Every structure is written in C-alpha cells, then in structure tokens.
Short mmCIF file of C-alpha atoms and ligand atoms in Angstrom, two decimals:
data_model
loop_
_atom_site.label_atom_id
_atom_site.label_comp_id
_atom_site.label_asym_id
_atom_site.label_seq_id
_atom_site.Cartn_x
_atom_site.Cartn_y
_atom_site.Cartn_z
CA MET A 911 55.52 -152.72 -168.19
CA ILE A 912 58.40 -154.37 -168.38
CA GLY A 913 59.28 -153.76 -172.58
CA GLU A 914 57.37 -151.23 -173.73
CA LYS A 915 59.43 -149.33 -175.10
CA ILE A 916 62.41 -151.85 -177.04
CA ILE A 917 65.75 -150.53 -178.65
CA TRP A 918 66.98 -152.95 -181.09
CA VAL A 919 70.64 -151.94 -182.19
CA ALA A 920 72.78 -154.23 -184.66
CA THR A 921 75.43 -153.60 -182.86
CA LEU A 922 77.02 -152.37 -179.01
CA PRO A 923 80.07 -152.34 -176.79
CA SER A 924 78.45 -153.84 -174.00
CA THR A 925 73.50 -153.69 -173.44
CA ASN A 926 74.15 -153.42 -170.24
CA ASP A 927 77.03 -150.11 -170.58
CA PHE A 928 73.87 -148.20 -172.44
CA LEU A 929 70.93 -148.28 -169.98
CA LYS A 930 73.94 -147.96 -166.65
CA GLU A 931 74.91 -144.62 -169.07
CA ASN A 932 71.45 -143.28 -171.00
CA TRP A 933 68.45 -144.44 -168.62
CA HIS A 934 68.34 -140.84 -167.08
CA ARG A 935 65.71 -140.31 -170.02
CA LEU A 936 64.71 -143.65 -170.68
CA PRO A 937 61.17 -144.99 -168.60
CA HIS A 938 61.27 -148.09 -166.72
CA GLY A 939 60.92 -151.45 -168.47
CA THR A 940 63.21 -150.31 -170.57
CA ILE A 941 64.75 -153.36 -173.41
CA VAL A 942 67.66 -152.95 -175.43
CA VAL A 943 68.49 -155.20 -178.00
CA ALA A 944 71.93 -155.79 -179.93
CA GLU A 945 72.58 -157.92 -182.39
CA SER A 946 75.54 -158.62 -181.67
CA GLN A 947 78.28 -156.74 -178.82
CA THR A 948 81.54 -155.87 -179.14
CA SER A 949 82.69 -155.89 -175.66
CA GLY A 950 80.17 -158.05 -173.87
CA ARG A 951 80.30 -158.96 -170.12
CA GLY A 952 79.77 -161.18 -167.96
CA ARG A 953 80.54 -160.67 -164.01
CA TYR A 954 84.18 -159.66 -162.55
CA ASN A 955 84.62 -158.39 -166.15
CA ARG A 956 84.47 -161.75 -167.88
CA TYR A 957 84.13 -161.86 -171.22
CA TRP A 958 80.86 -162.66 -172.68
CA TYR A 959 80.90 -164.52 -175.69
CA SER A 960 78.43 -162.35 -178.41
CA PRO A 961 78.13 -162.36 -181.64
CA GLU A 962 74.87 -162.17 -184.27
CA GLY A 963 72.81 -164.82 -183.07
CA GLY A 964 72.20 -165.05 -179.91
CA LEU A 965 70.15 -162.72 -177.76
CA TRP A 966 71.40 -160.00 -176.01
CA PHE A 967 69.68 -157.75 -173.98
CA SER A 968 69.40 -155.98 -170.99
CA ILE A 969 66.13 -154.36 -169.49
CA LEU A 970 66.40 -151.13 -167.03
CA PHE A 971 64.15 -151.51 -163.76
CA LYS A 972 63.90 -148.61 -161.58
CA PRO A 973 62.18 -149.44 -158.62
CA ARG A 974 59.57 -147.63 -157.02
CA LYS A 975 59.76 -149.29 -153.99
CA GLN A 976 62.97 -150.28 -151.59
CA ILE A 977 63.77 -153.76 -152.80
CA LYS A 978 67.57 -155.77 -153.19
CA PRO A 979 68.07 -155.36 -156.94
CA THR A 980 68.52 -159.37 -157.06
CA PHE A 981 64.96 -159.81 -157.08
CA PHE A 982 64.86 -158.60 -160.45
CA THR A 983 67.91 -160.62 -161.33
CA LYS A 984 65.49 -164.12 -159.79
CA ILE A 985 62.61 -163.18 -160.91
CA CYS A 986 64.24 -162.94 -164.91
CA CYS A 987 66.54 -166.24 -164.54
CA VAL A 988 63.36 -167.53 -163.48
CA ALA A 989 60.94 -166.07 -166.14
CA ILE A 990 64.07 -167.81 -169.03
CA VAL A 991 63.52 -171.09 -167.51
CA LYS A 992 60.13 -170.86 -168.22
CA ALA A 993 60.03 -169.42 -171.89
CA LEU A 994 62.51 -172.04 -171.76
CA SER A 995 59.86 -174.52 -170.62
CA PHE A 996 57.82 -173.48 -173.21
CA PHE A 997 60.11 -174.35 -175.70
CA GLU A 998 60.46 -177.88 -174.58
CA ILE A 999 63.54 -176.91 -173.15
CA ASP A 1000 64.47 -178.49 -169.66
CA THR A 1001 66.78 -176.15 -167.69
CA LYS A 1002 67.31 -175.42 -164.45
CA ILE A 1003 69.40 -173.09 -162.55
CA LYS A 1004 73.32 -172.78 -161.47
CA TRP A 1005 73.11 -171.26 -158.39
CA PRO A 1006 72.99 -167.99 -158.12
CA ASN A 1007 71.31 -167.51 -161.80
CA ASP A 1008 73.11 -169.58 -164.84
CA VAL A 1009 70.70 -170.89 -167.20
CA TYR A 1010 72.21 -175.05 -167.76
CA TYR A 1011 70.96 -177.52 -169.99
CA LYS A 1012 72.17 -180.58 -168.84
CA ASP A 1013 75.82 -179.63 -167.77
CA LYS A 1014 76.21 -177.25 -170.15
CA LYS A 1015 75.30 -173.81 -169.58
CA LEU A 1016 73.09 -172.49 -171.88
CA ALA A 1017 72.49 -169.32 -170.90
CA GLY A 1018 74.15 -166.18 -168.24
CA ILE A 1019 72.69 -163.14 -166.34
CA LEU A 1020 74.76 -159.58 -165.22
CA SER A 1021 73.17 -157.10 -162.68
CA GLU A 1022 74.19 -153.66 -161.74
CA SER A 1023 72.68 -151.04 -159.89
CA VAL A 1024 72.79 -147.84 -159.83
CA PHE A 1025 72.51 -145.97 -156.10
CA GLU A 1026 72.87 -142.34 -154.93
CA GLU A 1027 73.01 -141.86 -151.53
CA SER A 1028 72.49 -145.35 -150.96
CA THR A 1029 68.80 -144.75 -152.48
CA LEU A 1030 68.64 -147.73 -155.09
CA LYS A 1031 67.51 -145.83 -158.06
CA VAL A 1032 68.07 -148.14 -160.76
CA VAL A 1033 68.76 -152.45 -161.79
CA VAL A 1034 70.05 -152.97 -165.69
CA VAL A 1035 69.60 -156.61 -165.71
CA GLY A 1036 71.28 -158.38 -169.15
CA ILE A 1037 70.74 -161.06 -170.59
CA GLY A 1038 72.56 -163.29 -172.78
CA LEU A 1039 71.32 -166.29 -174.22
CA ASN A 1040 72.58 -168.33 -176.85
CA VAL A 1041 70.41 -168.52 -179.72
CA ASN A 1042 70.96 -169.32 -183.38
CA ASN A 1043 74.83 -168.04 -182.75
CA ASP A 1044 77.60 -170.75 -182.73
CA ILE A 1045 79.84 -171.21 -179.44
CA PRO A 1046 83.34 -170.98 -180.24
CA LYS A 1047 86.15 -174.23 -179.64
CA GLU A 1048 87.49 -173.06 -176.11
CA LEU A 1049 83.71 -172.99 -174.98
CA LYS A 1050 82.37 -175.62 -176.22
CA ASP A 1051 82.15 -178.73 -173.64
CA LYS A 1052 80.74 -175.90 -170.96
CA ALA A 1053 78.16 -173.93 -173.21
CA THR A 1054 75.45 -174.59 -175.62
CA SER A 1055 73.02 -172.69 -177.70
CA LEU A 1056 68.78 -173.69 -178.28
CA ARG A 1057 70.17 -174.62 -182.00
CA GLU A 1058 72.49 -176.74 -181.39
CA ILE A 1059 69.67 -178.35 -178.80
CA SER A 1060 66.83 -178.63 -180.77
CA THR A 1061 68.85 -178.60 -184.92
CA LYS A 1062 66.60 -175.67 -185.63
CA ASP A 1063 66.82 -171.63 -185.55
CA TYR A 1064 64.33 -169.53 -183.30
CA ASP A 1065 62.89 -166.33 -184.43
CA LEU A 1066 65.52 -163.79 -181.69
CA LYS A 1067 62.15 -161.40 -181.67
CA THR A 1068 59.31 -164.23 -181.08
CA THR A 1069 61.88 -165.60 -177.90
CA LEU A 1070 62.34 -162.21 -176.75
CA LYS A 1071 58.26 -161.17 -176.38
CA ILE A 1072 57.92 -164.63 -174.54
CA ILE A 1073 60.43 -163.97 -172.21
CA LEU A 1074 59.14 -160.78 -171.49
CA LYS A 1075 55.91 -162.33 -171.48
CA TYR A 1076 57.15 -164.46 -168.11
CA ILE A 1077 59.07 -161.24 -166.28
CA ASN A 1078 56.15 -159.61 -166.76
CA GLN A 1079 53.77 -162.25 -165.20
CA LEU A 1080 56.16 -163.19 -162.65
CA LEU A 1081 56.82 -159.53 -161.42
CA ARG A 1082 52.55 -159.35 -161.34
CA ARG A 1083 52.87 -162.06 -158.93
CA TYR A 1084 55.62 -161.89 -156.71
CA LEU A 1085 56.39 -158.33 -156.03
CA ASN A 1086 54.64 -157.80 -152.98
CA LYS A 1087 55.84 -161.43 -152.19
CA PRO A 1088 59.56 -161.69 -152.87
CA GLU A 1089 59.46 -164.34 -150.55
CA ALA A 1090 57.44 -165.91 -153.08
CA LEU A 1091 59.98 -166.05 -155.83
CA THR A 1092 62.76 -167.28 -153.39
CA ARG A 1093 61.16 -170.57 -153.05
CA VAL A 1094 60.34 -170.63 -156.56
CA TRP A 1095 64.12 -169.89 -157.60
CA LYS A 1096 65.06 -171.88 -155.04
CA GLY A 1097 62.81 -175.15 -156.78
CA LEU A 1098 64.58 -174.41 -159.51
CA LEU A 1099 68.12 -174.77 -158.99
CA ILE A 1100 70.77 -177.46 -159.83
CA GLN A 1101 72.31 -177.10 -156.20
CA LYS A 1102 70.21 -178.47 -152.99
CA GLU A 1103 70.56 -178.00 -149.69
CA GLY A 1104 72.29 -181.32 -147.93
CA GLN A 1105 74.33 -181.80 -151.28
CA GLN A 1106 77.90 -181.27 -151.55
CA ILE A 1107 80.00 -179.70 -153.87
CA THR A 1108 82.96 -178.74 -156.08
CA PHE A 1109 84.03 -175.37 -155.66
CA LYS A 1110 86.22 -172.97 -156.79
CA LEU A 1111 88.07 -170.50 -154.34
CA GLY A 1112 90.81 -168.31 -154.96
CA ASP A 1113 93.01 -170.40 -156.82
CA ASP A 1114 92.47 -173.75 -154.36
CA ILE A 1115 89.82 -176.41 -155.68
CA LYS A 1116 86.92 -177.50 -152.59
CA THR A 1117 84.70 -179.58 -151.59
CA GLY A 1118 82.19 -178.54 -149.07
CA LYS A 1119 78.57 -179.37 -147.82
CA ILE A 1120 75.62 -176.96 -148.45
CA PHE A 1121 73.90 -175.90 -145.29
CA LYS A 1122 71.36 -173.31 -146.59
CA ILE A 1123 70.87 -171.60 -149.18
CA GLU A 1124 69.45 -168.38 -148.70
CA ASP A 1125 67.94 -165.22 -150.55
CA GLU A 1126 71.23 -163.88 -151.10
CA LYS A 1127 73.42 -166.31 -149.91
CA MET A 1128 75.16 -170.23 -149.48
CA ILE A 1129 76.46 -171.21 -146.44
CA LEU A 1130 78.75 -173.81 -147.40
CA THR A 1131 80.76 -176.40 -144.28
CA VAL A 1132 83.80 -176.12 -145.66
CA ASP A 1133 86.88 -178.15 -143.47
CA ASP A 1134 84.17 -178.36 -139.98
CA GLN A 1135 83.66 -174.78 -140.17
CA GLN A 1136 81.27 -172.82 -142.13
CA ILE A 1137 81.88 -170.02 -144.58
CA GLN A 1138 79.42 -168.01 -146.17
CA VAL A 1139 78.55 -166.67 -149.77
CA SER A 1140 77.33 -164.03 -152.43
CA SER A 1141 78.76 -165.63 -155.51
CA LEU A 1142 80.91 -168.68 -155.87
CA GLU A 1143 82.17 -170.61 -159.12
CA ILE A 1144 80.97 -174.26 -158.20
CA LEU A 1145 82.72 -176.88 -160.51
CA GLU A 1146 80.46 -179.91 -159.76
CA PRO A 1147 76.97 -180.54 -159.91
C1 LIG B 1204 77.52 -164.25 -167.25
O1 LIG B 1204 78.59 -163.84 -166.70
O2 LIG B 1204 76.62 -165.23 -166.81
C2 LIG B 1204 76.45 -162.52 -167.15
C3 LIG B 1204 76.22 -162.91 -168.88
C4 LIG B 1204 75.92 -161.63 -169.12
C5 LIG B 1204 75.45 -161.33 -170.88
C6 LIG B 1204 74.22 -159.99 -170.83
S1 LIG B 1204 74.30 -159.89 -172.88
C7 LIG B 1204 73.60 -158.70 -172.63
C8 LIG B 1204 74.12 -157.99 -171.58
N1 LIG B 1204 75.22 -157.48 -171.71
C9 LIG B 1204 76.28 -157.34 -171.15
O3 LIG B 1204 77.79 -157.39 -171.56
N2 LIG B 1204 76.74 -158.49 -170.89
C10 LIG B 1204 74.86 -158.88 -170.37
P1 LIG B 1204 79.69 -165.22 -165.51
O4 LIG B 1204 78.87 -165.34 -165.13
O5 LIG B 1204 80.76 -164.19 -165.23
O6 LIG B 1204 80.08 -165.84 -167.14
C11 LIG B 1204 81.15 -165.60 -167.78
C12 LIG B 1204 82.06 -166.64 -168.31
O7 LIG B 1204 80.96 -167.39 -168.98
C13 LIG B 1204 83.17 -166.97 -169.23
O8 LIG B 1204 84.16 -166.53 -168.25
C14 LIG B 1204 82.93 -167.66 -170.37
O9 LIG B 1204 83.56 -168.69 -169.11
C15 LIG B 1204 81.93 -167.99 -170.87
N3 LIG B 1204 81.17 -167.39 -172.10
C16 LIG B 1204 81.58 -166.76 -172.43
N4 LIG B 1204 80.45 -166.41 -173.06
C17 LIG B 1204 79.66 -167.23 -173.08
C18 LIG B 1204 78.72 -167.64 -174.24
N5 LIG B 1204 77.88 -166.57 -175.12
N6 LIG B 1204 77.41 -168.85 -173.18
C19 LIG B 1204 77.72 -169.15 -172.11
N7 LIG B 1204 79.20 -169.39 -172.03
C20 LIG B 1204 79.83 -168.08 -172.08
#
C-alpha cells in the first residue's frame, strides 16, 4: 500500500532528492513530506516555490514488473484531480501532467526514475500542491492555491490522506490495464486531438494542431509537417 510509511519532516532541500538518495533502505510506497523545501525542483531543473503551507511530497514506487514510469505519473495526476473534485474543486490536466484550476496551475508533478542495467528499479513521483501557502508576486497570474480558490485553509494531513486513498484505488484498478488509465487521463486533459495550440519551441512561439495524443507523446502538425514531442511548453489553451 502506498503511504503505509510516511516520513514527515519540517524541511528538506527536495523530497524527490531524499527518496532518490535513500530508496535502497526504504519500502515500496514510502511517502516523504517536507513542510518546506529549500531547493524544490520542477522539470528541467526549474525552481519550485515550496514555502510552509503547501503540500510538498514524493512517493517511492518500486515496481515488481517492468512498467512504463509514466504509468505512475498518470496515476498520481489523475488521483489529484479526483481528490480535488472530492473537495468540490474542478480541475483539469494541462498536458502532460500539470493540474490546473481554470487558467492557473494548482499542482505540478516531477517524476524521476532509477534504472540499473536497463532494469527499472525505482520511480519517484514528486507532487507539489499549493494549499495554504502564499503565491509569490511573479507567479500570481499563472498559479493559484486551494486557499485562494475557496478562501479557507485545508488540513495538510487530511488532504494528503485523501490523495493517497485515490492513488491506491487507481493503482488497484489500472495496474493491469494501463491503456484504460491512459484513456481516463486523456479525458481529463485540457488539450484535445484536433485542437490548435500555441507553444514554445526553443526560443520560438509556434502554433500547431494536435494530431494525436498518445501514451507518452503528442503528435503535432506544424507548418504542414508532423512533429513528435514528449514534453512541451504549451502557452494556449
Ligand atoms: C513542475 O515542474 O510542475 C513539477 C513540480 C514538482 C514539485 C514537487 S514538490 C515535491 C517534489 N520535490 C521536488 O523538488 N519537486 C517535487 P515544471 O512544469 O517545470 O514547473 C515549474 C514552473 O512552475 C516554474 O518555472 C515556475 O514558473 C512555476 N512554479 C514554481 N513554483 C510554483 C508553485 N508553487 N506553483 C505553481 N507554479 C510554480
């Protein structure tokens, strides 16, 4: 079970780094929560603002069979959306796995894997959910928190417990049916096949049409050519 062991600490540089450094001695399903992080990270080493009041945690998955690491990312992403809808907060997923409330980011996920001789040993899924924390000025127009949305504070332990309940439920349901999970995840995406999107490619801002959303990549038609991406900074919608 995910969350049978929970390590709750006041502060850490990054909960993902903690699990990547300690996975050998920790059981599958271990959660580490830090009330604040001093070097919280996003993808591509971008910073993740993690002061007190937010829910910053990582989950250690030690898969018993070979499975795509993105399976666990999707499980967590869908679980967050479901947990938030339990709180009557309606969110969607910005491809591939940001959780958005209207046009603002509420939660982000950073997945990292450890392979040994091309065998997948560990997947660490780090989740950052803005709960009661403040949002700094520079992020005000693109990020939000549960407190900002519903003008009340949330108990972090209860919030975590509900997210973990959904993670366990989804794992039971989809471990042997990853393609069904992909369909659920696709249904929650803001971006849809056939839709026009504006995105950043290197230093350029481009527009293209989504041709297909697959399990681990998106195929886009840009300037009459098809390109495949596994990650992309989508500006709109
Ligand atoms: C993510 O990266 O969205 C993944 C964030 C994962 C954070 C968790 S917290 C627990 C665990 N330990 C870690 O060290 N990390 C994980 P990305 O898509 O690259 O988004 C990063 C961008 O989001 C930054 O460049 C900012 O623009 C913005 N950002 C930074 N802090 C934010 C916050 N608290 N809320 C919303 N947006 C934020």
